[in-house]
Coordinates of C-alpha atoms in Angstrom, one line a residue:
M1 CA 34.7 187.6 67.5
K2 CA 37.7 188.0 65.1
L3 CA 35.8 185.9 62.7
A4 CA 32.8 188.3 62.9
H5 CA 35.2 191.1 62.1
L6 CA 36.4 189.3 59.1
I7 CA 33.1 188.4 57.9
G8 CA 32.3 192.0 58.3
Q9 CA 35.3 193.1 56.1
I10 CA 34.4 190.4 53.3
V11 CA 30.7 191.5 53.1
E12 CA 31.7 195.1 53.1
Y13 CA 34.1 194.5 50.2
F14 CA 31.6 192.7 48.0
G15 CA 28.9 195.5 48.8
V16 CA 26.5 193.0 50.5
S17 CA 26.4 194.9 53.8
D18 CA 29.0 196.6 55.9
R19 CA 31.1 195.3 59.1
V20 CA 29.1 197.8 61.4
M21 CA 25.8 195.9 60.7
V22 CA 27.6 192.4 61.0
L23 CA 29.2 193.2 64.3
R24 CA 26.0 194.7 65.5
K25 CA 24.1 191.5 64.8
V26 CA 26.8 189.5 66.6
I27 CA 26.8 191.5 69.6
N28 CA 23.0 191.5 69.8
L29 CA 23.1 187.8 69.8
A30 CA 24.4 188.2 73.3
T31 CA 20.7 189.5 74.4
L32 CA 19.4 186.0 73.4
L33 CA 21.6 184.4 76.1
Q34 CA 20.2 186.3 78.8
N35 CA 17.7 184.7 81.1
K36 CA 15.8 187.8 82.2
K37 CA 14.0 186.0 84.9
I38 CA 17.4 185.6 86.6
V39 CA 19.0 188.8 85.4
D40 CA 16.2 191.1 86.4
V41 CA 15.0 189.5 89.7
N42 CA 14.0 191.8 92.5
L43 CA 14.1 194.7 90.2
Q44 CA 11.5 197.0 88.8
I45 CA 12.5 197.6 85.0
E46 CA 11.1 200.5 82.9
D47 CA 11.8 201.3 79.3
T48 CA 10.9 205.1 78.8
F49 CA 12.2 208.2 77.5
I50 CA 14.0 211.3 78.8
E51 CA 13.9 214.3 76.8
N52 CA 13.0 211.9 73.9
I53 CA 16.0 209.8 74.5
P54 CA 15.2 206.1 75.2
V55 CA 16.4 204.9 78.6
R56 CA 16.1 201.8 80.6
I57 CA 15.6 202.5 84.4
A58 CA 16.3 199.6 86.9
R59 CA 15.5 200.1 90.4
P60 CA 15.2 197.9 93.5
L61 CA 11.6 196.2 93.7
N62 CA 9.2 197.8 96.0
D63 CA 11.5 200.7 96.9
N64 CA 10.2 204.0 95.8
T65 CA 12.4 206.0 98.4
S66 CA 14.9 208.6 96.9
L67 CA 17.7 206.5 96.1
P68 CA 21.2 207.2 94.7
V69 CA 21.4 207.1 90.9
I70 CA 24.0 205.9 88.4
V71 CA 23.6 207.3 84.7
Y72 CA 25.3 204.5 82.7
F73 CA 26.7 204.9 79.1
H74 CA 27.2 201.5 77.4
G75 CA 30.4 200.5 75.5
G76 CA 30.6 199.4 71.8
G77 CA 32.9 201.8 69.9
F78 CA 30.3 204.6 69.4
Y79 CA 28.5 202.4 66.9
M80 CA 27.4 199.0 68.8
G81 CA 25.8 198.0 72.0
S82 CA 22.4 199.0 73.6
V83 CA 20.7 198.9 76.9
D84 CA 19.8 195.3 76.1
T85 CA 23.3 194.2 75.5
Y86 CA 24.2 195.7 78.8
N87 CA 21.1 194.7 80.7
T88 CA 23.0 191.9 82.7
L89 CA 25.6 194.5 84.0
T90 CA 23.3 197.3 84.9
S91 CA 20.6 195.1 86.6
M92 CA 23.3 193.4 88.6
L93 CA 24.7 196.9 89.6
S94 CA 21.1 198.1 90.6
R95 CA 20.2 195.1 92.7
S96 CA 23.7 194.6 94.5
A97 CA 24.4 198.3 95.1
H98 CA 20.8 199.2 95.7
V99 CA 20.8 202.2 93.5
V100 CA 18.7 203.3 90.5
I101 CA 20.5 202.6 87.2
I102 CA 19.4 204.9 84.2
S103 CA 21.0 203.3 81.1
V104 CA 21.1 205.4 78.1
N105 CA 20.2 204.1 74.6
Y106 CA 22.1 206.9 72.8
R107 CA 22.2 207.3 69.3
L108 CA 24.9 205.3 67.4
A109 CA 27.2 206.0 64.4
P110 CA 27.4 205.9 61.4
E111 CA 23.7 206.7 61.3
H112 CA 24.3 209.4 63.9
P113 CA 28.0 210.5 64.0
F114 CA 29.7 212.7 66.5
P115 CA 28.4 214.5 68.4
A116 CA 24.9 212.9 68.4
G117 CA 25.5 210.1 71.1
L118 CA 27.4 212.4 73.4
E119 CA 24.7 215.0 73.2
D120 CA 22.2 212.2 74.1
C121 CA 24.2 211.2 77.1
Y122 CA 24.7 214.7 78.3
T123 CA 21.0 215.6 78.1
V124 CA 20.0 212.7 80.2
A125 CA 22.7 213.3 82.9
K126 CA 21.6 217.0 82.8
Y127 CA 18.1 216.2 83.3
I128 CA 18.9 213.9 86.3
L129 CA 20.7 216.7 88.1
E130 CA 17.8 219.0 87.9
D131 CA 16.0 219.0 91.2
K132 CA 12.6 219.5 89.8
Y133 CA 12.6 215.9 88.3
S134 CA 14.0 214.0 91.4
A135 CA 10.7 213.4 93.1
K136 CA 9.2 211.9 89.8
L137 CA 12.1 209.6 89.4
H138 CA 12.4 208.7 93.2
I139 CA 16.1 209.7 93.1
D140 CA 18.5 211.6 95.2
P141 CA 20.1 214.5 93.0
T142 CA 22.8 214.9 95.6
R143 CA 23.9 211.4 95.0
V144 CA 24.5 211.1 91.2
A145 CA 27.2 209.1 89.5
V146 CA 28.1 209.0 85.9
A147 CA 29.4 205.7 84.5
G148 CA 30.4 203.9 81.4
D149 CA 32.7 201.3 79.9
S150 CA 35.0 201.6 76.9
A151 CA 33.4 204.1 74.5
G152 CA 30.9 204.6 77.1
G153 CA 33.6 205.3 79.6
S154 CA 34.8 208.0 77.3
L155 CA 31.4 209.4 77.1
A156 CA 31.2 209.3 81.0
A157 CA 34.5 211.3 81.3
I158 CA 33.4 214.0 78.8
V159 CA 29.9 214.4 80.2
T160 CA 31.2 214.5 83.8
M161 CA 33.8 217.3 82.9
R162 CA 31.0 219.3 81.2
L163 CA 28.9 219.1 84.1
I164 CA 31.6 220.1 86.6
T165 CA 33.1 222.8 84.4
H166 CA 29.7 224.3 83.3
P167 CA 27.1 223.4 86.1
V168 CA 23.4 222.9 85.0
S169 CA 22.0 223.1 88.4
K170 CA 23.2 223.4 92.2
Y171 CA 24.0 219.7 92.1
S172 CA 26.9 218.0 90.3
P173 CA 27.9 214.4 90.0
R174 CA 29.3 212.9 93.1
L175 CA 31.3 210.2 91.5
Q176 CA 32.4 209.1 88.0
I177 CA 33.0 205.4 87.4
L178 CA 35.2 204.7 84.2
I179 CA 35.5 201.1 83.0
Y180 CA 38.5 200.5 80.8
P181 CA 37.6 203.9 79.2
S182 CA 38.8 205.3 75.8
L183 CA 40.6 208.5 76.7
Q184 CA 42.8 209.7 73.9
F185 CA 43.6 209.3 70.3
F186 CA 46.8 211.4 70.5
D187 CA 49.5 208.6 71.0
M188 CA 48.4 205.6 69.2
M189 CA 52.1 204.0 69.9
L190 CA 51.7 203.7 73.7
P191 CA 53.2 200.3 74.9
S192 CA 49.7 198.9 75.3
Y193 CA 48.9 199.5 71.7
M194 CA 52.3 197.8 70.6
Q195 CA 52.1 194.9 72.8
K196 CA 50.0 191.7 72.1
H197 CA 46.8 191.1 73.9
F198 CA 44.0 188.5 73.9
I199 CA 41.2 190.5 72.1
F200 CA 37.7 189.2 72.4
L201 CA 36.0 191.8 70.0
H202 CA 38.3 192.7 67.3
Y203 CA 38.2 196.2 65.9
T204 CA 40.6 198.9 64.9
S205 CA 40.7 202.5 66.2
C206 CA 41.0 203.8 62.7
H207 CA 37.7 202.1 61.6
K208 CA 36.0 203.2 64.9
L209 CA 37.0 206.7 64.3
S210 CA 36.0 206.7 60.5
V211 CA 32.6 205.5 61.6
Y212 CA 32.2 207.8 64.5
L213 CA 33.4 211.0 62.7
N214 CA 31.8 210.1 59.4
D215 CA 35.4 210.5 57.8
T216 CA 38.1 208.2 56.5
I217 CA 40.9 207.7 59.1
D218 CA 43.5 205.3 57.6
Q219 CA 46.0 202.9 59.3
S220 CA 48.8 205.4 59.4
L221 CA 47.0 206.6 62.6
Y222 CA 48.9 203.7 64.4
L223 CA 52.2 205.4 63.4
N224 CA 51.2 208.7 64.9
K225 CA 51.1 210.3 61.4
H226 CA 48.0 212.2 62.3
T227 CA 50.0 214.8 64.2
S228 CA 52.6 217.3 63.5
I229 CA 55.6 217.9 65.3
E230 CA 54.2 221.0 66.9
Q231 CA 51.1 219.1 68.1
K232 CA 53.3 216.5 69.5
R233 CA 55.0 219.1 71.4
Q234 CA 51.7 220.7 72.5
Y235 CA 49.9 217.6 73.6
R236 CA 52.8 215.4 75.0
K237 CA 52.3 216.8 78.6
Y238 CA 48.9 215.3 78.7
V239 CA 50.1 211.7 77.7
D240 CA 52.8 211.2 80.2
W241 CA 54.6 207.9 79.7
S242 CA 56.2 208.1 83.2
L243 CA 52.8 207.4 84.6
I244 CA 52.6 204.0 83.0
P245 CA 54.1 201.2 85.1
S246 CA 57.7 200.4 84.4
K247 CA 56.9 196.7 83.8
Y248 CA 55.1 197.8 80.7
R249 CA 57.8 200.0 79.4
T250 CA 60.8 197.4 79.2
I251 CA 60.6 197.2 75.4
Y252 CA 58.7 200.5 74.4
S253 CA 60.3 202.8 77.1
K254 CA 59.6 206.2 75.6
P255 CA 57.7 207.9 72.7
S256 CA 59.4 207.2 69.4
T257 CA 57.7 209.5 67.0
D258 CA 57.7 212.9 68.8
D259 CA 60.4 214.2 66.3
H260 CA 58.7 212.9 63.2
D261 CA 56.1 215.0 61.3
G262 CA 53.0 213.4 60.2
D263 CA 51.2 213.2 56.9
L264 CA 49.7 216.6 55.8
N265 CA 46.2 215.1 54.7
L266 CA 45.9 213.0 58.0
I267 CA 46.9 216.0 60.1
E268 CA 44.0 218.0 59.0
K269 CA 41.7 215.1 59.7
G270 CA 43.3 214.4 62.8
K271 CA 42.6 217.7 64.4
K272 CA 39.1 216.3 65.3
V273 CA 40.4 213.3 67.3
L274 CA 42.5 215.8 69.5
D275 CA 39.2 217.5 70.8
P276 CA 38.7 217.0 74.5
E277 CA 35.2 216.0 73.5
I278 CA 36.7 212.8 71.8
S279 CA 40.0 212.6 73.7
P280 CA 39.1 213.8 77.3
L281 CA 42.6 213.1 78.5
L282 CA 43.9 216.1 76.6
V283 CA 43.0 218.7 79.1
D284 CA 45.1 220.8 81.5
D285 CA 45.5 219.9 85.2
E286 CA 43.4 222.7 86.3
Q287 CA 40.4 221.1 84.5
L288 CA 41.1 217.6 86.0
A289 CA 41.5 219.0 89.4
K290 CA 37.7 220.0 89.3
L291 CA 36.7 216.3 88.8
P292 CA 34.4 214.5 91.5
T293 CA 35.7 211.3 93.2
T294 CA 36.7 208.9 90.5
Y295 CA 36.6 205.0 90.2
I296 CA 38.6 203.7 87.3
I297 CA 39.1 200.1 86.1
T298 CA 41.9 198.8 83.7
V299 CA 42.8 195.6 82.5
G300 CA 45.9 194.0 81.3
H301 CA 44.8 192.6 77.9
D302 CA 43.6 196.0 76.6
R303 CA 45.0 198.6 74.2
L304 CA 43.4 201.2 76.3
R305 CA 45.4 200.1 79.4
D306 CA 48.0 202.7 79.4
E307 CA 45.8 205.7 78.9
G308 CA 43.9 204.6 81.7
F309 CA 47.0 204.5 84.0
I310 CA 47.8 207.9 82.6
Y311 CA 44.6 209.4 83.4
A312 CA 44.4 207.9 86.9
G313 CA 48.0 209.2 87.6
R314 CA 47.4 212.7 86.4
V315 CA 43.9 212.8 88.4
K316 CA 45.8 211.6 91.6
R317 CA 48.6 214.0 91.0
V318 CA 46.1 217.1 91.1
G319 CA 44.5 215.8 94.3
V320 CA 41.3 214.3 93.2
D321 CA 40.0 211.4 95.4
I322 CA 40.6 208.4 93.1
V323 CA 40.5 204.5 93.2
H324 CA 42.2 202.7 90.4
K325 CA 41.5 199.0 90.2
H326 CA 43.8 197.2 87.8
Y327 CA 42.9 193.5 86.8
E328 CA 45.9 192.1 85.1
N329 CA 44.5 188.8 83.8
T330 CA 41.6 189.7 82.0
F331 CA 40.6 191.4 78.7
H332 CA 38.8 194.4 77.4
G333 CA 34.9 193.8 77.6
S334 CA 35.2 191.0 80.3
I335 CA 33.0 192.8 82.8
T336 CA 29.9 191.7 80.9
F337 CA 30.6 188.0 81.1
L338 CA 28.5 187.6 84.4
Y339 CA 26.3 184.6 83.8
G340 CA 25.9 181.1 82.0
S341 CA 28.5 179.2 80.2
L342 CA 30.6 182.3 79.4
G343 CA 30.6 183.5 82.9
L344 CA 33.8 184.7 84.4
H345 CA 34.8 184.7 88.0
I346 CA 36.9 187.8 87.3
A347 CA 33.7 189.7 85.9
R348 CA 31.8 188.9 89.1
Q349 CA 35.0 190.2 91.1
M350 CA 35.1 193.5 89.2
V351 CA 31.4 194.1 89.8
D352 CA 31.7 193.2 93.5
D353 CA 34.5 195.4 94.0
M354 CA 32.7 198.3 92.3
V355 CA 29.5 197.6 94.2
Q356 CA 31.4 197.9 97.7
Y357 CA 32.8 201.2 96.6
I358 CA 29.5 202.6 95.3
K359 CA 27.9 201.7 98.6
K360 CA 30.6 203.4 100.6
T361 CA 31.0 206.4 98.3
L362 CA 27.7 207.4 96.7

């Protein structure tokens, strides 16, 4: 996958194509490896639209009772991925947990920059919580979960917060499921960003943000030059290093740039990434305390590892019922490696653990 990223950079440099298109094509190859007869066994699959937004609905075969529902937002850095590339995971969840999965094919950057994809996700989740549609969809609006991984985990956290703080009906999400979510772009020098990891899909946060925001965010983001000293003082309380396990803080023990001013040009652009609708960790405890029951997964080989620990720690500290499952010896994106020659035992374990919790909680 590093090779795919390199090829993308080369074709972009020569004006042949751009790296987004190359990475999408590589990711989409994963759909060719699926044996849909195995993946979708004992499920009813329907590709349809909710409020003009394409979705894929998976439900246990021959069961039209009012089942719990999980609204799922796929990962892919806000510019890759689809309901097809995540079909293996969503089908397994539906079959194993005996729930309806509504997987959202939200709009992707750069064709549709922020907040287009977010609004699609919110619109579908809002629709699901409106009781007038529950009979049509054969779902129980009192048993709704919002879930996602990576960029989709970010979208799930943001949508859940919106629905909790500004209810759209008498129902709210009962559960949020965040799988190695992207939660903040304030501190890009957390230990997990500084340490070396095995990375299956190589991408940079500055490129991801440039595509998502339709702006140019350069590499100095990784030196925290996108924030002023005043902003560092304002936002530091949200990104509390003390909530990162001490074993990860042996070399990088505390923030090192909080007394350093950033680059004026990047600071102006950086204001966007501090918006809680891009960095959902950057909210007060009072807001976090309103969250529903939360299930969060982090993995050891992941730049997003530490912000997951911080989010889990803050949520637990304000009294929200939370389960934090950490899998040390695997990498970002691994939960989708469920079948075939690339199948991983740890991926099945992660899904099995999640399914048991869903059955008990939702």
